[in-house]
CSV table of N, CA and C in Angstrom, one decimal:
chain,number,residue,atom,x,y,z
V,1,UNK,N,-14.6,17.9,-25.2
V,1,UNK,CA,-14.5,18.9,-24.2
V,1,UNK,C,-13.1,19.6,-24.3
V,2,UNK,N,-13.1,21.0,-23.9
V,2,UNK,CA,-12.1,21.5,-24.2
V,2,UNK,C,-11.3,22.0,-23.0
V,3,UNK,N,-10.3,21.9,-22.5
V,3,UNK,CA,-9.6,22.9,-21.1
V,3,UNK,C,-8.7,23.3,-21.4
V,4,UNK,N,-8.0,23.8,-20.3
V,4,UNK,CA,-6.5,23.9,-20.3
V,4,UNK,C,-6.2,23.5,-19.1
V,5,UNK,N,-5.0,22.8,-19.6
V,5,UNK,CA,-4.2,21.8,-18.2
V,5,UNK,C,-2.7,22.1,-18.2
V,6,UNK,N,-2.2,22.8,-17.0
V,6,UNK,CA,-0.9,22.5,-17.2
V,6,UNK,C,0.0,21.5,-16.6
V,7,UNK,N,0.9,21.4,-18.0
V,7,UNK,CA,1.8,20.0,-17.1
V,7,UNK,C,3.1,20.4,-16.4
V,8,UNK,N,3.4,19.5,-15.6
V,8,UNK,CA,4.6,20.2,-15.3
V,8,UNK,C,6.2,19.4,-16.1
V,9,UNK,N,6.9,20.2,-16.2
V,9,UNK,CA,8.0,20.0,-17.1
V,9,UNK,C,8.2,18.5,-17.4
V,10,UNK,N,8.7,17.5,-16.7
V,10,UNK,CA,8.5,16.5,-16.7
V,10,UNK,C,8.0,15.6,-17.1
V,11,UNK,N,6.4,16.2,-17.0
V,11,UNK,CA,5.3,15.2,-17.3
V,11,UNK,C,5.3,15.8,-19.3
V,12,UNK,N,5.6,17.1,-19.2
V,12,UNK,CA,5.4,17.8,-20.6
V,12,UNK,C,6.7,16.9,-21.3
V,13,UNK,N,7.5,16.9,-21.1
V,13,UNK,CA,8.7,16.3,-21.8
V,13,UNK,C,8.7,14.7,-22.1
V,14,UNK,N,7.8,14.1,-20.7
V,14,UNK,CA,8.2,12.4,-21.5
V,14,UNK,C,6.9,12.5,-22.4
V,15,UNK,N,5.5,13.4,-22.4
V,15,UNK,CA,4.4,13.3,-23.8
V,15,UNK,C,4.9,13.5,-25.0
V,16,UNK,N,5.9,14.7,-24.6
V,16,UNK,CA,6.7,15.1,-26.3
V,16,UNK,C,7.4,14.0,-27.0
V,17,UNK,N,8.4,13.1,-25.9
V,17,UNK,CA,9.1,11.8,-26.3
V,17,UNK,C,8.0,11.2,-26.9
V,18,UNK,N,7.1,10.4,-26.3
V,18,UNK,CA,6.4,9.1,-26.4
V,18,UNK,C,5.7,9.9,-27.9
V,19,UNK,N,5.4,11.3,-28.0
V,19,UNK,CA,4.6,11.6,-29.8
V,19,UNK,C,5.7,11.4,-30.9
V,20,UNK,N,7.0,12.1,-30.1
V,20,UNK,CA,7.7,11.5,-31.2
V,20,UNK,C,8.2,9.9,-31.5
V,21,UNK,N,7.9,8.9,-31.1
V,21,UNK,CA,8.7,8.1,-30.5
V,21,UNK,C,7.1,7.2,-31.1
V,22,UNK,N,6.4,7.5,-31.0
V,22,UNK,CA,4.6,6.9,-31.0
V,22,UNK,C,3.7,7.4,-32.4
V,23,UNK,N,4.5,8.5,-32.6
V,23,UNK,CA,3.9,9.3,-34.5
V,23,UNK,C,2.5,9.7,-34.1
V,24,UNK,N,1.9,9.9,-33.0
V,24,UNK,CA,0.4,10.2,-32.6
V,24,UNK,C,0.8,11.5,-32.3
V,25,UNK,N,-0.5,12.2,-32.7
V,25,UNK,CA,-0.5,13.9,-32.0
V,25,UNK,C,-0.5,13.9,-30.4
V,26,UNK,N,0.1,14.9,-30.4
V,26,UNK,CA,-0.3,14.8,-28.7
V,26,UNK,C,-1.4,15.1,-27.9
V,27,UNK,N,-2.2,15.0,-28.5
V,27,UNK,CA,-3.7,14.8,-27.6
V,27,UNK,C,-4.3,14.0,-27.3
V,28,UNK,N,-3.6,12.9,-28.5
V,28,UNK,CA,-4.0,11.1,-28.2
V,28,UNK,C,-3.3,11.0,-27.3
V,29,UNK,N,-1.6,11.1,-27.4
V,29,UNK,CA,-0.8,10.2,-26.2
V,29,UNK,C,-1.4,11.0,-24.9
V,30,UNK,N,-1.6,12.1,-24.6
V,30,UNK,CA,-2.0,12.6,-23.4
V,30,UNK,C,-3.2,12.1,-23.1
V,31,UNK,N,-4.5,11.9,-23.7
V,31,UNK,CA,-6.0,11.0,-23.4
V,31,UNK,C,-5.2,9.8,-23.2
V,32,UNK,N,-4.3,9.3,-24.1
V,32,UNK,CA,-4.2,7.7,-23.4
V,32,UNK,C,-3.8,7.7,-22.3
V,33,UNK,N,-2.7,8.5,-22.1
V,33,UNK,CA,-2.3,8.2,-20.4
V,33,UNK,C,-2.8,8.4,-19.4
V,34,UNK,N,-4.2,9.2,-19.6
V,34,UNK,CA,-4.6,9.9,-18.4
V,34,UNK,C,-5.6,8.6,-18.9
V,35,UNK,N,-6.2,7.9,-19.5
V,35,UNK,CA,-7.2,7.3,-19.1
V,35,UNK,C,-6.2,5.7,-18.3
V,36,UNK,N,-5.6,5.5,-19.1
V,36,UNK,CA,-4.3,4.1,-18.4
V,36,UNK,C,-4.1,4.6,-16.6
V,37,UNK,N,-3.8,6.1,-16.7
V,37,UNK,CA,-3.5,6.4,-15.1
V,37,UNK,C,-5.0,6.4,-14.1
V,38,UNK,N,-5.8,6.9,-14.9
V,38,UNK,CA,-6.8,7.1,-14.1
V,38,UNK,C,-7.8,5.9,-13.6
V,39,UNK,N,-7.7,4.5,-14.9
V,39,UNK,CA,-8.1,3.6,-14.7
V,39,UNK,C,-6.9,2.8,-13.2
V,40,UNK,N,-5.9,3.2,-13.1
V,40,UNK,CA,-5.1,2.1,-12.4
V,40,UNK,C,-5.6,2.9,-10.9
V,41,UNK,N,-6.3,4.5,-11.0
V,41,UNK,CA,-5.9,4.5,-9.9
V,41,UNK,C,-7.9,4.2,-9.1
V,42,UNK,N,-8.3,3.8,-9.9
V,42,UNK,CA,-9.4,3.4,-9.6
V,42,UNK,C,-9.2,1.9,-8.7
V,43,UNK,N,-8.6,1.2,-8.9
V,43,UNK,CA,-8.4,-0.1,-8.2
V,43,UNK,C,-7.3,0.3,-7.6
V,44,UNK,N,-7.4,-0.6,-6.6
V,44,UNK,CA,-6.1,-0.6,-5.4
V,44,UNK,C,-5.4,-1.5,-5.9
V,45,UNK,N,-4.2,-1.1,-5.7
V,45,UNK,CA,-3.0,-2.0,-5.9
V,45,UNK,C,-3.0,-3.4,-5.1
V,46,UNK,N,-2.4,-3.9,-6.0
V,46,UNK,CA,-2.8,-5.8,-5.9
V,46,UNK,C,-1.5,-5.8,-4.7
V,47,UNK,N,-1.8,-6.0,-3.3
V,47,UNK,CA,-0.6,-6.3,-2.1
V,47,UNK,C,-0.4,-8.2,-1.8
V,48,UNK,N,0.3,-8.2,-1.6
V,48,UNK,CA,0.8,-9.7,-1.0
V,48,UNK,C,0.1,-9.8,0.4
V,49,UNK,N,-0.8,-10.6,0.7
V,49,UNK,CA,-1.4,-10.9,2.0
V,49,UNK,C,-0.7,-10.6,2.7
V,50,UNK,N,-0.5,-10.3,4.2
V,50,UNK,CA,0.7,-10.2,5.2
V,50,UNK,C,0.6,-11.3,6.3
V,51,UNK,N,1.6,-12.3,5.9
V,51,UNK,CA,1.7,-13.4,6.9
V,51,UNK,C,3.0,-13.2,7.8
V,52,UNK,N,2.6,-13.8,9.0
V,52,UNK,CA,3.5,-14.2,10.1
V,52,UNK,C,3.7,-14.9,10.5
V,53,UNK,N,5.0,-15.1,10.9
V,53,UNK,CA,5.8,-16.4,11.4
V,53,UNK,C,5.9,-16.6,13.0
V,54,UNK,N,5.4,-18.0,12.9
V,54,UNK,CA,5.5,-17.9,14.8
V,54,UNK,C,6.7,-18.6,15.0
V,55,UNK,N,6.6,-18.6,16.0
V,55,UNK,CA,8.1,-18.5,16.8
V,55,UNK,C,7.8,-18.9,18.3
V,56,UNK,N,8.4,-20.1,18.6
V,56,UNK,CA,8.7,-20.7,19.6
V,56,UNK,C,9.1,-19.4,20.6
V,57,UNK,N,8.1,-19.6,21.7
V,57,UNK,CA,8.8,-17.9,23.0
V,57,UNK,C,9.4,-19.2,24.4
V,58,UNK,N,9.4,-20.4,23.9
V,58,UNK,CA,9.6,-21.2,25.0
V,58,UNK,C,9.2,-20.9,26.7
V,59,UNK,N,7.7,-20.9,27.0
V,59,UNK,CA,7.0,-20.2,27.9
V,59,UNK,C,7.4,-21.7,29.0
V,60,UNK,N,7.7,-21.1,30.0
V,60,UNK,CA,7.9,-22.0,31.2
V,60,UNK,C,6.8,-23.0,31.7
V,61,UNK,N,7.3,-24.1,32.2
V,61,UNK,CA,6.1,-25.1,32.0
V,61,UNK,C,5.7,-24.8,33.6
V,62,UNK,N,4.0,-25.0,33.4
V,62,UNK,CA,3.2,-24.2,34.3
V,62,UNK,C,2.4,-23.2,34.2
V,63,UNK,N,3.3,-22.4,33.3
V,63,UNK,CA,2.2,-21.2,32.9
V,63,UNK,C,1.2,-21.2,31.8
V,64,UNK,N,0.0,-21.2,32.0
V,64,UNK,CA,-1.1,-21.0,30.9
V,64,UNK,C,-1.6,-20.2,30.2
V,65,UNK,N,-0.9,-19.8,29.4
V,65,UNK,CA,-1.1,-18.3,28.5
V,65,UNK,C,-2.8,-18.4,27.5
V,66,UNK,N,-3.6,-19.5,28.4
V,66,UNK,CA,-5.2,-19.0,28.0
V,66,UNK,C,-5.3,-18.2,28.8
V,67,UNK,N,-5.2,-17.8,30.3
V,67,UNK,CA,-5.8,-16.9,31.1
V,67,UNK,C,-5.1,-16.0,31.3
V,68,UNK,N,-5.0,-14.7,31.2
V,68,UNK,CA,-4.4,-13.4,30.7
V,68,UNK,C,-4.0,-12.8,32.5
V,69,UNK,N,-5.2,-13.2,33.3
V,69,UNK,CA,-4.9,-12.8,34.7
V,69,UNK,C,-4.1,-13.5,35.6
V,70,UNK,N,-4.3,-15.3,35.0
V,70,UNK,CA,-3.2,-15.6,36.0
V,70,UNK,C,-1.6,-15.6,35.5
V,71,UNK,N,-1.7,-15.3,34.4
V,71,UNK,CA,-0.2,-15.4,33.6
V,71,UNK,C,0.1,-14.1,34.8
V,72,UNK,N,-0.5,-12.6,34.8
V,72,UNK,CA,-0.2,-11.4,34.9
V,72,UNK,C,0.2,-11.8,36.6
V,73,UNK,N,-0.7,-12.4,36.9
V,73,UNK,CA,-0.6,-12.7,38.5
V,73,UNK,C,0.9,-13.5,38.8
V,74,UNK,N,1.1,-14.5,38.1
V,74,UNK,CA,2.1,-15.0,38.5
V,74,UNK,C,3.6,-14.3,38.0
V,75,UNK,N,3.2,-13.1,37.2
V,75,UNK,CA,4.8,-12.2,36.7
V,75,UNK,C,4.6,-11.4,37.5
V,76,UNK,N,3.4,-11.0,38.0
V,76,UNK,CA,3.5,-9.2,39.0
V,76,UNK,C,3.3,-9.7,40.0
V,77,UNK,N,3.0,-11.3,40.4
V,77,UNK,CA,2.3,-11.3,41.9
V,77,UNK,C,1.0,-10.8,42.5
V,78,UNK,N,0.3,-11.7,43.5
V,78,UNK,CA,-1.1,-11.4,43.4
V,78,UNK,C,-2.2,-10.4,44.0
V,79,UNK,N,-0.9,-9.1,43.8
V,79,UNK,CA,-1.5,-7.5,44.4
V,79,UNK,C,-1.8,-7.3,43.1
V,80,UNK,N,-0.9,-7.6,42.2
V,80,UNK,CA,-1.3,-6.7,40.8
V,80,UNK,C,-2.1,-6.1,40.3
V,81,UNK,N,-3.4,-6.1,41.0
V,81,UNK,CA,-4.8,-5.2,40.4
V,81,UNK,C,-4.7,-3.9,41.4
């Protein structure tokens, strides 16, 4: 297949390096990169799970942070609704 694509300066300049630098024409090193780029952008980037650290909040003894209403009740008092 045949097109026309323009590169921008940048991208034109490090193909010219890597043909001189690689002895390939520049139609190979340009097909290789775009299939290397185009394959990486098919998969998502490998991320580090995201873990957290707990942390002692030293909750006052008495309070039972299973029930969400009476925690609220006993910090706002039992008008709060």
């Amino acid at each position: 297949m045949r097109t026309t694509l323009t590169l921008d300066k940048d991208v034109a300049e490090q193909a010219k390096k890597l043909v001189a630098k690689l002895g390939k024409p520049f139609k190979q090193v340009v097909n290789e990169a775009l299939r290397i780029g185009l394959d990486q952008l098919k998969r998502p980037a490998k991320r580090k799970p995201y873990v957290t650290k707990p942390h002692t909040m030293g909750v006052r003894p008495g309070i039972n942070l299973d029930n969400i209403a009476e925690v609220i009740e006993q910090i706002e008092g039992p008008d709060w609704r």
